[in-house]
CSV table of C-alpha atoms in Angstrom, one decimal:
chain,number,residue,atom,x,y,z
A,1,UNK,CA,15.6,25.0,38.8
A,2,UNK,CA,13.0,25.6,36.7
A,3,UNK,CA,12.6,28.7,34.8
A,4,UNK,CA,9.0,29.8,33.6
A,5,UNK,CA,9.5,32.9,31.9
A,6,UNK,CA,6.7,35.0,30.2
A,7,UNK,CA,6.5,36.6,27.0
A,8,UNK,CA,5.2,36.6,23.5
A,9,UNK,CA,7.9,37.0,20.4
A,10,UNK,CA,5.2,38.6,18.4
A,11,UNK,CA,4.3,40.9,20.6
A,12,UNK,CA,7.7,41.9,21.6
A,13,UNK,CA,8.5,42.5,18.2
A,14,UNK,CA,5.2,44.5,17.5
A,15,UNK,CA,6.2,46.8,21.1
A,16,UNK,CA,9.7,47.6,19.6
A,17,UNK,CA,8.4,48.4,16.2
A,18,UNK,CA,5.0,50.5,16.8
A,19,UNK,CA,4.0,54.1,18.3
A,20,UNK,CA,3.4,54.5,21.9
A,21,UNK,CA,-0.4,53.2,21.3
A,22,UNK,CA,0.3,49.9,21.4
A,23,UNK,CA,0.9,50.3,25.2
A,24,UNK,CA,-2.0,52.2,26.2
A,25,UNK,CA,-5.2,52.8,24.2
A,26,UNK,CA,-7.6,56.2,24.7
A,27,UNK,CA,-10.7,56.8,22.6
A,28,UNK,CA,-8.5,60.2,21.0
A,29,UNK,CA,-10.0,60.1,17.5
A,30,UNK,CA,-7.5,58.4,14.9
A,31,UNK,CA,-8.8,57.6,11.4
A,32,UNK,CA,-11.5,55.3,11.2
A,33,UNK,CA,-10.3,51.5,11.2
A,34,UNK,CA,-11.3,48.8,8.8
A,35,UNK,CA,-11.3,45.0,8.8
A,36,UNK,CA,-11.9,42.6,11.6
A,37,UNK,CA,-10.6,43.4,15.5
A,38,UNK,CA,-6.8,41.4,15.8
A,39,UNK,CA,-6.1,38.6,17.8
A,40,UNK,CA,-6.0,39.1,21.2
A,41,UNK,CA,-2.4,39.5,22.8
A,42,UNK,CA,-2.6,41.3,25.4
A,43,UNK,CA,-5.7,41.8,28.2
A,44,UNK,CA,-6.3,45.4,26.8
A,45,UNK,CA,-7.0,43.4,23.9
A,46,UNK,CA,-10.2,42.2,25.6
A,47,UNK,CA,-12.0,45.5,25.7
A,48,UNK,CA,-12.4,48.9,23.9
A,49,UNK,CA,-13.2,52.4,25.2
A,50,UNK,CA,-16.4,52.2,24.0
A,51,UNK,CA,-17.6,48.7,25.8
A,52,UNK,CA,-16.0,50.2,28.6
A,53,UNK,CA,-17.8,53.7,28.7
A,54,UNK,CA,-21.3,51.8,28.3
A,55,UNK,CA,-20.4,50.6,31.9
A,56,UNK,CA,-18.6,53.7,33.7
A,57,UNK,CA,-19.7,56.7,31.1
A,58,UNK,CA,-17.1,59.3,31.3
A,59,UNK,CA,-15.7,61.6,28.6
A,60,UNK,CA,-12.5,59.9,28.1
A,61,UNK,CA,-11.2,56.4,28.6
A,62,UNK,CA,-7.6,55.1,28.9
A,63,UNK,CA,-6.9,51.3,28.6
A,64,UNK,CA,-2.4,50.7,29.6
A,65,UNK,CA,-0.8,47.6,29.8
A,66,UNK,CA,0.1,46.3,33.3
A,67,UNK,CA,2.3,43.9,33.7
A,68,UNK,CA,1.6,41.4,36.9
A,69,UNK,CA,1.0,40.6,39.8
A,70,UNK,CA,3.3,37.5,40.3
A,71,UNK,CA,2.7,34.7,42.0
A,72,UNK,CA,1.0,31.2,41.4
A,73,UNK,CA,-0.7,32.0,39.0
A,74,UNK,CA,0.6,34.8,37.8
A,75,UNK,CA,-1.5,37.7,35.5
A,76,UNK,CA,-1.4,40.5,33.0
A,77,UNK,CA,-3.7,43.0,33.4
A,78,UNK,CA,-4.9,46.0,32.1
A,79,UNK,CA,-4.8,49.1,34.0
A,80,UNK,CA,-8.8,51.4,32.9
A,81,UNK,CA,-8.6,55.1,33.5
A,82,UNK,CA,-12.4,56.6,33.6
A,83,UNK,CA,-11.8,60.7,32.9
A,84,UNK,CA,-15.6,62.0,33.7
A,85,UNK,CA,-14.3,65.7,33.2
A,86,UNK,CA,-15.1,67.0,36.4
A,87,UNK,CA,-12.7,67.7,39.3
A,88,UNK,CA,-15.6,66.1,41.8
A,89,UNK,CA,-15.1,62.6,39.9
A,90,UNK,CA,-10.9,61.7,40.6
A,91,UNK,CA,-9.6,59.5,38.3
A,92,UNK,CA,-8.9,56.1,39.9
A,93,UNK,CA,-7.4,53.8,37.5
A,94,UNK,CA,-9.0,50.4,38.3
A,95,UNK,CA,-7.7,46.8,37.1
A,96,UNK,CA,-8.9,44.1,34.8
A,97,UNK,CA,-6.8,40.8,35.1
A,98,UNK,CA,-6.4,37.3,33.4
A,99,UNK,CA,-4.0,34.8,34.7
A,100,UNK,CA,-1.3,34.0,32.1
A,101,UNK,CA,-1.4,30.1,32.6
A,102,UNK,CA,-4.9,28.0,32.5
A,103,UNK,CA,-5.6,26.8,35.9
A,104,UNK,CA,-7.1,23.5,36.6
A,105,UNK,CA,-10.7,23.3,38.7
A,106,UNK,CA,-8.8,21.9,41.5
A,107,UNK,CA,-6.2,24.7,41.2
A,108,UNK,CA,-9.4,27.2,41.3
A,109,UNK,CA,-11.0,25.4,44.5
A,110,UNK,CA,-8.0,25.8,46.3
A,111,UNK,CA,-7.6,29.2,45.5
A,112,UNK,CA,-11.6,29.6,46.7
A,113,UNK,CA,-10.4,27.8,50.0
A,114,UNK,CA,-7.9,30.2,50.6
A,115,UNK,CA,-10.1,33.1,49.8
A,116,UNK,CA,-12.8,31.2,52.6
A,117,UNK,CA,-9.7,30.9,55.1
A,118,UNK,CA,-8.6,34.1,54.9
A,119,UNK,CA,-12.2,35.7,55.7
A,120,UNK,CA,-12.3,37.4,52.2
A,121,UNK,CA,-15.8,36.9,51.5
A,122,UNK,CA,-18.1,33.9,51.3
A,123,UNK,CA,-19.2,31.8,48.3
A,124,UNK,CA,-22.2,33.4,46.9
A,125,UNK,CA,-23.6,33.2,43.2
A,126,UNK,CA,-22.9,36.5,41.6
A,127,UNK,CA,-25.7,37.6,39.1
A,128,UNK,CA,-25.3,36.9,35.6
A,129,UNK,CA,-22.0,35.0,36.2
A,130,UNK,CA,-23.3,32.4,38.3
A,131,UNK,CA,-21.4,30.4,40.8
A,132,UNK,CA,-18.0,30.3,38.9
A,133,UNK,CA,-17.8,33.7,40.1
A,134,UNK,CA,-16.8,35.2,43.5
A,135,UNK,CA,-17.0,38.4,45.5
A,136,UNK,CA,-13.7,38.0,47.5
A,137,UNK,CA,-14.1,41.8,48.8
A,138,UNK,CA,-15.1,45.4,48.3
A,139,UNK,CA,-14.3,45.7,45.1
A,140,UNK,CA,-12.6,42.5,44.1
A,141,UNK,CA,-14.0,39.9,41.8
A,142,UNK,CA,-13.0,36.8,40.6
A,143,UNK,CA,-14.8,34.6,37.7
A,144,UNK,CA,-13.5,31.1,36.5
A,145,UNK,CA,-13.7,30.9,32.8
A,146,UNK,CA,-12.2,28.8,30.0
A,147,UNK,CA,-9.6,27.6,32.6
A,148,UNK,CA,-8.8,30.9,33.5
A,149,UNK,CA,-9.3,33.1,36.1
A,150,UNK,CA,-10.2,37.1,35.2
A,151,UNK,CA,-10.1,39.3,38.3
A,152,UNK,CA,-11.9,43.2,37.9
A,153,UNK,CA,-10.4,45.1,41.0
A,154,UNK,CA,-12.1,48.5,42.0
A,155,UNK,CA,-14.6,50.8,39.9
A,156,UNK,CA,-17.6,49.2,41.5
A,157,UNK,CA,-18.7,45.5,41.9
A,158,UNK,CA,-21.9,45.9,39.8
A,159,UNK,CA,-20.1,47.3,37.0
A,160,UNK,CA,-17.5,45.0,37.6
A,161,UNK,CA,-20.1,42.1,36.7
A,162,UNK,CA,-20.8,44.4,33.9
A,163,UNK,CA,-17.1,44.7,32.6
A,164,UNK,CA,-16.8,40.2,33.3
A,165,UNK,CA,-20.0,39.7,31.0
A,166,UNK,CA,-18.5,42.2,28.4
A,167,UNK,CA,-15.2,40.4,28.6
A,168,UNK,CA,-15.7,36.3,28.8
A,169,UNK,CA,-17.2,36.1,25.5
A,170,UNK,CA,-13.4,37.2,24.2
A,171,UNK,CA,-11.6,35.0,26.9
A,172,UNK,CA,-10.7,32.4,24.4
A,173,UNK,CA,-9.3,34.6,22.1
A,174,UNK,CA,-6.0,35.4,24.8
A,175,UNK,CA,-3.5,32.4,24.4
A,176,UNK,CA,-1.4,31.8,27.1
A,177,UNK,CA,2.1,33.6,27.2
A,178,UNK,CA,4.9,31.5,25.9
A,179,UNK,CA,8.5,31.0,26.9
A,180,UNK,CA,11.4,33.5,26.6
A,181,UNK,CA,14.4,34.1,28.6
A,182,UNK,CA,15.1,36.4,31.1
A,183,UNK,CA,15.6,40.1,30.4
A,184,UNK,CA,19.2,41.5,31.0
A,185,UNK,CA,18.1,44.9,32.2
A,186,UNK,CA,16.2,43.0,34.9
A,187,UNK,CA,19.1,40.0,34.9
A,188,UNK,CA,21.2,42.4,36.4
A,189,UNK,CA,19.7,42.1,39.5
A,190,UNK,CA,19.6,38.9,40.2
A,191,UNK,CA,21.7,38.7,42.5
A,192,UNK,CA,20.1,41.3,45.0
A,193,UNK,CA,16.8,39.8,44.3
A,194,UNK,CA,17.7,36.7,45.7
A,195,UNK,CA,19.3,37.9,48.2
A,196,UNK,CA,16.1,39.1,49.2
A,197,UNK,CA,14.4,35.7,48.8
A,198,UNK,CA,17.2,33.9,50.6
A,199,UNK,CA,17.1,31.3,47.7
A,200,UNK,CA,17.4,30.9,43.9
A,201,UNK,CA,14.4,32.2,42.3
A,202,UNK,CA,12.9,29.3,40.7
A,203,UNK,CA,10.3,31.2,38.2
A,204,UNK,CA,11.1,34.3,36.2
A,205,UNK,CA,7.8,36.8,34.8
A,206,UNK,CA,10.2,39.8,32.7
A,207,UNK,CA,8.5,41.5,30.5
A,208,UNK,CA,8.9,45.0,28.7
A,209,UNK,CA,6.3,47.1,27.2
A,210,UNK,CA,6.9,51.0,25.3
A,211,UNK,CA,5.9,52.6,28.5
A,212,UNK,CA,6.7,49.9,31.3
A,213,UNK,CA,9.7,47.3,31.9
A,214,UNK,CA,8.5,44.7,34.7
A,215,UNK,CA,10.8,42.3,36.6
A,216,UNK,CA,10.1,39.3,38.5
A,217,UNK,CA,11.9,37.1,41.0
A,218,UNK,CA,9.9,34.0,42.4
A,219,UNK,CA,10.2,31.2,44.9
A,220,UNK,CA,7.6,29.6,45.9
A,221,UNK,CA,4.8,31.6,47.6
A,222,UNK,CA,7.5,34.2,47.7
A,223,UNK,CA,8.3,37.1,45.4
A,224,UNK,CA,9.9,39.9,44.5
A,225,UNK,CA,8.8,42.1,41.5
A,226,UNK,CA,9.8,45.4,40.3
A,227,UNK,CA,7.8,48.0,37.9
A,228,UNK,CA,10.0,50.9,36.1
A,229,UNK,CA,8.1,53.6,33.9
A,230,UNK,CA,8.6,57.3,32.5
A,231,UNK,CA,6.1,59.5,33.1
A,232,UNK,CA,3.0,59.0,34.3
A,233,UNK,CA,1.2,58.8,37.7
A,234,UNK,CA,3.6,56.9,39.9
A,235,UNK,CA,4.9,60.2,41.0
A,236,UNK,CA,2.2,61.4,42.6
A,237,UNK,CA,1.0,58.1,44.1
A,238,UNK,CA,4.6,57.6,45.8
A,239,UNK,CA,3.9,61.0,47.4
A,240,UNK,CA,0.0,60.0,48.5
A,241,UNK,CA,1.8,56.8,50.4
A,242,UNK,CA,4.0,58.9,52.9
A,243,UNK,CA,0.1,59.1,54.6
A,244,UNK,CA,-0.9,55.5,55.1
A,245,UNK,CA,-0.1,54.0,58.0
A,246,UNK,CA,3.8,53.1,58.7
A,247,UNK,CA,5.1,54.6,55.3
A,248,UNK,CA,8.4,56.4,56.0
A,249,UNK,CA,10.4,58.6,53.5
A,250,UNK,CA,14.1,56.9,52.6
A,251,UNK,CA,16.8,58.4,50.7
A,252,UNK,CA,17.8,55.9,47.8
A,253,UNK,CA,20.9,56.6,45.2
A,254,UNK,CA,22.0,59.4,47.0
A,255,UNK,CA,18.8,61.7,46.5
A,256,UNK,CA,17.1,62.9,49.6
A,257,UNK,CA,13.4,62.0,50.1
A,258,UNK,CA,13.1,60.2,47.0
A,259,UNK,CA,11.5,57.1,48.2
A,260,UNK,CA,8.8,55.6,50.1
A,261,UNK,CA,9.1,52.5,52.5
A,262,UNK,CA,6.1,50.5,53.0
A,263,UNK,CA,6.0,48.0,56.1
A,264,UNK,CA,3.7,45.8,53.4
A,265,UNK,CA,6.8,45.1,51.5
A,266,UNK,CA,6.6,48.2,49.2
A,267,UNK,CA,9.4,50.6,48.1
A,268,UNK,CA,8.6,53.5,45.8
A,269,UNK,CA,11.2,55.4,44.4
A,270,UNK,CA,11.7,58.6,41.6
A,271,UNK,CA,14.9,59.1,40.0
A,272,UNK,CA,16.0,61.9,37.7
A,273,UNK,CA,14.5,65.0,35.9
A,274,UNK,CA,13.2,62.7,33.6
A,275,UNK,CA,10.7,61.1,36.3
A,276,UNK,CA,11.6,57.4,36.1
A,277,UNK,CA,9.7,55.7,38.9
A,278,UNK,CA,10.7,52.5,40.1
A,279,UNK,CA,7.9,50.4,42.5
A,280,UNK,CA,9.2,47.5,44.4
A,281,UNK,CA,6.9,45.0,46.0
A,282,UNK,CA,8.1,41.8,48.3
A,283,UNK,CA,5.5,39.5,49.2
A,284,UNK,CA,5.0,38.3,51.8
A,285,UNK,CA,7.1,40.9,53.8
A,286,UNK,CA,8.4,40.6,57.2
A,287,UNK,CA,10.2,44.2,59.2
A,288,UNK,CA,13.6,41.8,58.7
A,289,UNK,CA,13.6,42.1,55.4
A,290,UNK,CA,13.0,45.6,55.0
A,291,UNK,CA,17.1,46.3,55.2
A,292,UNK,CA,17.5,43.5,51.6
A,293,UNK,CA,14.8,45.7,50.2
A,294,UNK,CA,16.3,48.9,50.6
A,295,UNK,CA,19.3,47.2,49.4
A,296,UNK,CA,17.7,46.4,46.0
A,297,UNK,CA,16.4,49.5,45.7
A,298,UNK,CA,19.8,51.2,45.6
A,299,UNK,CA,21.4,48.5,43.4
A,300,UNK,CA,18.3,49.4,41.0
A,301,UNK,CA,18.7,53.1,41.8
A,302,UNK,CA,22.0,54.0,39.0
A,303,UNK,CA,20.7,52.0,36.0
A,304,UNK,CA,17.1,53.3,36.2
A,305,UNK,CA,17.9,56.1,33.8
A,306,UNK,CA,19.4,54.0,31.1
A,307,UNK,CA,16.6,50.8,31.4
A,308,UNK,CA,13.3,53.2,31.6
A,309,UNK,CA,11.2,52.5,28.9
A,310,UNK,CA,10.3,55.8,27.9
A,311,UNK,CA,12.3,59.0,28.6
A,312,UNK,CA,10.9,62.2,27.9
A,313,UNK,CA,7.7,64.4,27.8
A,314,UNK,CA,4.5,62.3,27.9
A,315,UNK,CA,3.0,62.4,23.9
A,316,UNK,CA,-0.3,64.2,22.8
């Protein structure tokens, strides 16, 4: 079985030591910095509210770790929050993604062929990027660079070519993740996980940061990951799901209405005053699994409290 299990000692050791703003970054004044930018460890790392707000203006501009998606490859990512200060302009956090592992050009051409099969967009040279980039879909991009692939999902696709150009230059700079083992809070589980699978999960992606702890579970093209936060937004996007299509309210760890199935393969789920959210995703999801993912949901549901990252009021 082989484990592939994604981390960085460093930067675990720099999340357990440092203030909340190692996980998410704003443009909230904080002494003036000297000396050259850090290495890049993480795909926030790759940006600033600054190069950002020459693309999407705004007043205010939040760059949080995010942790995933899983798959072959996997990424990290780095959730962008555009405040513009008016209640006309929602804001709709939008992702910028690297894949964790290099990808070879044949890995990349299949991936393109898949795109092609799948009718998500033709093969088209994107300005200023070239041909290494694609436009898979309304607001998705993909550009091949340096071996590895950097997606920009939502907040437009001409300023997503803007936020690529502002980004590749740094590319480089983010080393792939090395190896760690598994973490026990999301160990635990295991055993549901698979049982969700129907198979031991050959690949593992755990990874913690101050305001997130993520979980993974793969097997081939198949996966099972898990998100768990304090406060934030989840809350309020779990509640906007009950009105897509199919979503139906659940009852998970004895609370009423706390959770949201998705026939997608999606579980959302609050627990506790403190607001700890937990998001399961299954992919690809059939209706006959939906009974294994309820069931990990409610093995999840009485540790949640003790494994969120962050428990209390959100800070500043």
């Amino acid at each position: 079985m082989r484990m592939r299990l994604r981390a960085s000692a460093a930067l675990v050791l720099v999340l357990l030591t440092c203030c909340r703003a190692e996980a998410g970054t704003t443009d909230v004044p904080s002494g003036a910095k000297v000396g050259a930018a850090p290495p890049a460890t993480r795909v926030c790392d790759l940006v600033s509210p600054d190069g950002v707000r020459s693309i999407y203006a705004g007043v205010r501009i939040e760059l949080s770790d995010y942790a995933g998606p899983v798959g072959d490859p996997s990424f990290d990512s780095c959730e962008i929050t555009v405040d513009h200060g008016t209640t006309t302009s929602p804001q709709t956090p939008f992702q910028l993604q690297v894949s964790i592992d290099t990808v070879t050009p044949s890995e990349h051409r299949a991936i393109l062929d898949k795109f092609v099969a799948d009718g998500l967009g033709p093969r088209v040279e994107v300005p200023g990027l070239g041909d290494a980039a694609h436009v898979v879909g309304a607001g998705f991009m993909q550009v091949y660079a340096d071996g590895r692939l950097l997606r920009v999902l939502g907040g437009g696709d001409q300023n997503a070519i803007e936020l690529a150009e502002l980004v590749l230059p740094r590319l480089p700079e983010l080393a792939p993740a090395t190896e760690l083992g598994a973490l026990p809070a999301c160990d635990a589980l295991t055993a549901q996980a698979e049982a969700l699978l129907g198979t031991h999960a050959e690949e593992r992606d755990d990874r913690r940061t101050v305001d997130e702890l993520r979980c993974a579970w793969i097997a081939g093209a198949e996966s099972v990951s898990a998100r768990i936060s304090g406060y934030g937004d989840e809350v309020g996007r779990m509640w906007a799901t009950t009105e897509l299509p199919g979503a139906e309210t659940i009852h998970v760890g004895g609370l009423r209405d706390n959770g949201v199935y998705m026939p997608s393969g999606g579980i959302y789920l609050w627990m506790g005053e403190q607001q700890v959210n937990l998001y399961l995703r299954h992919r690809p999801h059939q209706p006959a699994d939906r009974e294994a993912l309820t069931a990990l949901a409610e093995a999840f549901a009485p540790t949640l409290l003790a494994v969120a990252p962050r428990i209390g009021p959100p800070v500043g």
